[in-house]
Amino acid sequence: MPERTATIASRSGLHARPAALFAEAAGEQPVEVTIAMQGEPADDALDAASILSLMTLGAAKGDVVVLRAEGEGADAALDALVKLLETDLDAE
Amino acid sequence: MQNFQGVGVSPGRIIGSVRQMPKPVSEPPSGERLASDLSPEDAVAGLKAAAQAVHDELKGRADSASGDGKAVLEATALMAKDTMLLKSASKLINVGSSAERAIWEAGASVSEMLHNLGGYMAERATDVLDVRARIVAELRGVPAPGIPASDTPFILVAEDLAPADTATLNPAVVLALLTSGGGPQSHTAIIARSLGLPAVVAAHGVDSVADGSEVYVDGAAGLVAVSPSDEQRAAATAWAETSATLAEFDGNGTTADGHLVPLLANVGGAKDAVAAAALGAQGVGLFRTEFCFLERDTEPSVDEQAAAYKAVFDAFPGKKVVLRTLDAGADKPLPFLTDATEPNPALGVRGYRTDFTTPGVLERQLEAIARAASESEADVWVMAPMISTAAEAGRFAALCAAAGIQTPGVMVEVPSAALTAAAVLREVGFASLGTNDLTQYAMAADRQLGPLAELNTPWQPAVLRLVQLTVEGATQESSGREGAAKPVGVCGEAAADPALAVVLTGLGVTTLSMTARSLAAVGTVLKTVTLEQAQELAQLALSAPSAIEARDWVRAKLPVLEELGL
């Protein structure tokens, strides 16, 4: 299954506005994307399009997360989402 | 024509059409089953449609909002169609639960999960509960809870408003606030005064007025009239003109004969302070420092506090800023300071008393204040809330001295401090009367309870007597030493009532501190009386057998109030 790691760049972590922007972007992808903290088993990965899941994940700035997706367009979706995580969304 | 009489808490005469705030959504009964004619698939589809509708409505509001409010609404909109929430609700529907009950339970467990994570996530827990209530309302086909969204201006009618409602209250659309419950010190009253909206509280029966009815509101007299008369229409038109002149304060609080009574502002942060300075405030009489601490799990660092305090001090260079140290407890709980299980929090470990159980927090706050004061040009005074004895005042003064703070003082909110004012003031440099709590404690009446509204007013002669005793204590303390009596100010809601402001001046209060929006009205009325007249009115109020008569007698002698609609 294609996967990518990304380091959270937003100052407030994956909360608040960054979480909302990321969840919305994940929901717009043609494939289902999951998110987990690095080192956590893939079975425990959460739905990346769920803002509530993102909030319970509690990823802070500098934390590394793993994104996974399968199917047509998975690679492009993951690339786009990694880029979003590695941008400081609080600064926008 | 139908009239309702309540307690006027924020002046203004206005006519507008009524919108009732929908009742809170009731919990779907535990174990409520799916209707027998509905398949789980259809119920799940119905839930998803309701969730989508709630999402669209919140998203629409987010699009027209700005700043922090917009971000919160966007996040809340996403929660409405969150897959985690809907999947767990769908599971419950598939085992036979009704859609309403399923989303209710799913929302509860997600909210609890967020709450347990603490910090920012815990703050969002209530947003999940709000979304859940909206989805249930949508499923039931009843109006969404909360303040109605509307583009046309309206008069909001509610049972009472909570602090959380302020976030969604748009003062550009809401013309006035009316509540059937609540008292003069309730959150509704405080919200109305800070936004400058006319408001009447404890107007029994006003929640039965139909949506769309035209009503006249007199926020000074406490009157609500359905189908306004011609005189009332004229009064509303006249108010529209006078209110424009009442919006400006010349920055000079004085009686007609030149007795100076500086008019100061109550502020809760830098934004308030800047706005207050722009409205002509002669300084700050109450800087509430809770904003630095609220909704936090841990104590902010000294650096962080010093920066926040300095931002307020910087709005008043060369002017007085009276800072109140942390006032946690009772209606302002803080997880790291106060015990939420106290049976009687108003009489519990709150205000200065949290230093008994959690020493160190106060000393670190004083350190931050001293640092911020040394880096700013404001004349910083520091007072402790909820002081009961001279010994506490003495200890607080010693802590201030150790931190390098020049002017320590106390809040007089507990009747014991008023009764022993001379001894208390021997220990510190000044006192400030917090009339909201002083009234609640003198009358033994909870500030938030509608049925006790009549007891809970600073017009109570007993409360005025405690104000007088405090001023007398200051005078007594000054005899036998050189120099004038130590200053006794008022920083409670009482100071914002122009008639009461005159009485307080007559009682010998030296400064009045209030929400900045009230400065102009108080300043205007104060300028119409001499100090001697104010003293006579103070005696008149003290001699009244009841709060109602005290207020009526004083108002009758101040015709300017009726002319201005105050």
Tab-separated table of C-alpha atoms in Angstrom, chain A residues 8-91:
chain	number	residue	atom	x	y	z
A	8	ILE	CA	3.683	18.535	11.069
A	9	ALA	CA	4.679	22.136	10.309
A	10	SER	CA	1.770	24.110	11.730
A	11	ARG	CA	2.570	25.931	14.960
A	12	SER	CA	-0.572	24.801	16.751
A	13	GLY	CA	-0.097	21.187	15.588
A	14	LEU	CA	-2.869	19.324	13.813
A	15	HIS	CA	-5.598	21.207	15.702
A	16	ALA	CA	-8.025	23.964	14.996
A	17	ARG	CA	-7.688	25.559	11.586
A	18	PRO	CA	-4.897	23.298	10.280
A	19	ALA	CA	-6.966	20.220	11.180
A	20	ALA	CA	-10.027	21.652	9.452
A	21	LEU	CA	-8.085	22.492	6.279
A	22	PHE	CA	-6.402	19.102	6.205
A	23	ALA	CA	-9.613	17.120	6.873
A	24	GLU	CA	-11.378	19.011	4.124
A	25	ALA	CA	-8.550	18.367	1.647
A	26	ALA	CA	-8.413	14.666	2.602
A	27	GLY	CA	-12.169	14.388	2.033
A	28	GLU	CA	-11.803	15.788	-1.476
A	29	GLN	CA	-9.369	13.065	-2.571
A	30	PRO	CA	-10.662	10.261	-4.835
A	31	VAL	CA	-9.325	7.644	-2.382
A	32	GLU	CA	-9.708	7.017	1.341
A	33	VAL	CA	-6.635	8.214	3.197
A	34	THR	CA	-5.658	7.125	6.693
A	35	ILE	CA	-3.362	8.831	9.164
A	36	ALA	CA	-1.363	7.429	12.091
A	37	MET	CA	1.500	8.564	14.280
A	38	GLN	CA	4.821	7.120	13.111
A	39	GLY	CA	5.452	3.799	14.830
A	40	GLU	CA	1.755	3.056	15.419
A	41	PRO	CA	0.377	-0.086	13.750
A	42	ALA	CA	-1.435	0.495	10.438
A	43	ASP	CA	-4.534	-1.161	11.920
A	44	ASP	CA	-4.885	1.728	14.351
A	45	ALA	CA	-4.743	4.342	11.593
A	46	LEU	CA	-7.578	6.865	11.570
A	47	ASP	CA	-9.655	8.379	8.774
A	48	ALA	CA	-7.717	11.446	7.585
A	49	ALA	CA	-10.928	13.132	6.435
A	50	SER	CA	-12.389	13.108	9.945
A	51	ILE	CA	-11.608	16.299	11.853
A	52	LEU	CA	-12.554	14.589	15.101
A	53	SER	CA	-10.113	11.724	14.412
A	54	LEU	CA	-7.375	14.241	13.650
A	55	MET	CA	-8.061	16.011	16.910
A	56	THR	CA	-7.942	12.804	18.943
A	57	LEU	CA	-4.657	11.920	17.209
A	58	GLY	CA	-3.182	14.950	18.972
A	59	ALA	CA	-0.239	15.483	16.601
A	60	ALA	CA	1.882	18.477	17.645
A	61	LYS	CA	4.296	20.569	15.569
A	62	GLY	CA	7.346	18.450	14.729
A	63	ASP	CA	5.527	15.110	15.155
A	64	VAL	CA	5.898	12.638	12.287
A	65	VAL	CA	2.759	11.007	10.908
A	66	VAL	CA	2.203	8.279	8.313
A	67	LEU	CA	-0.396	8.689	5.547
A	68	ARG	CA	-1.659	5.621	3.672
A	69	ALA	CA	-4.024	5.164	0.739
A	70	GLU	CA	-4.812	2.533	-1.869
A	71	GLY	CA	-6.252	2.603	-5.353
A	72	GLU	CA	-6.120	4.774	-8.391
A	73	GLY	CA	-4.726	8.228	-7.678
A	74	ALA	CA	-3.370	7.173	-4.272
A	75	ASP	CA	0.138	8.472	-4.925
A	76	ALA	CA	-0.997	11.865	-6.142
A	77	ALA	CA	-3.416	12.186	-3.210
A	78	LEU	CA	-0.696	11.338	-0.689
A	79	ASP	CA	1.748	13.795	-2.265
A	80	ALA	CA	-0.786	16.602	-2.108
A	81	LEU	CA	-1.647	15.886	1.519
A	82	VAL	CA	1.999	15.611	2.616
A	83	LYS	CA	2.605	19.021	1.121
A	84	LEU	CA	-0.290	20.430	3.154
A	85	LEU	CA	0.995	18.908	6.417
A	86	GLU	CA	4.457	20.298	5.818
A	87	THR	CA	3.128	23.833	5.347
A	88	ASP	CA	2.594	26.099	8.364
A	89	LEU	CA	-1.160	26.516	7.931
A	90	ASP	CA	-1.366	28.816	10.957
A	91	ALA	CA	0.678	31.356	9.051
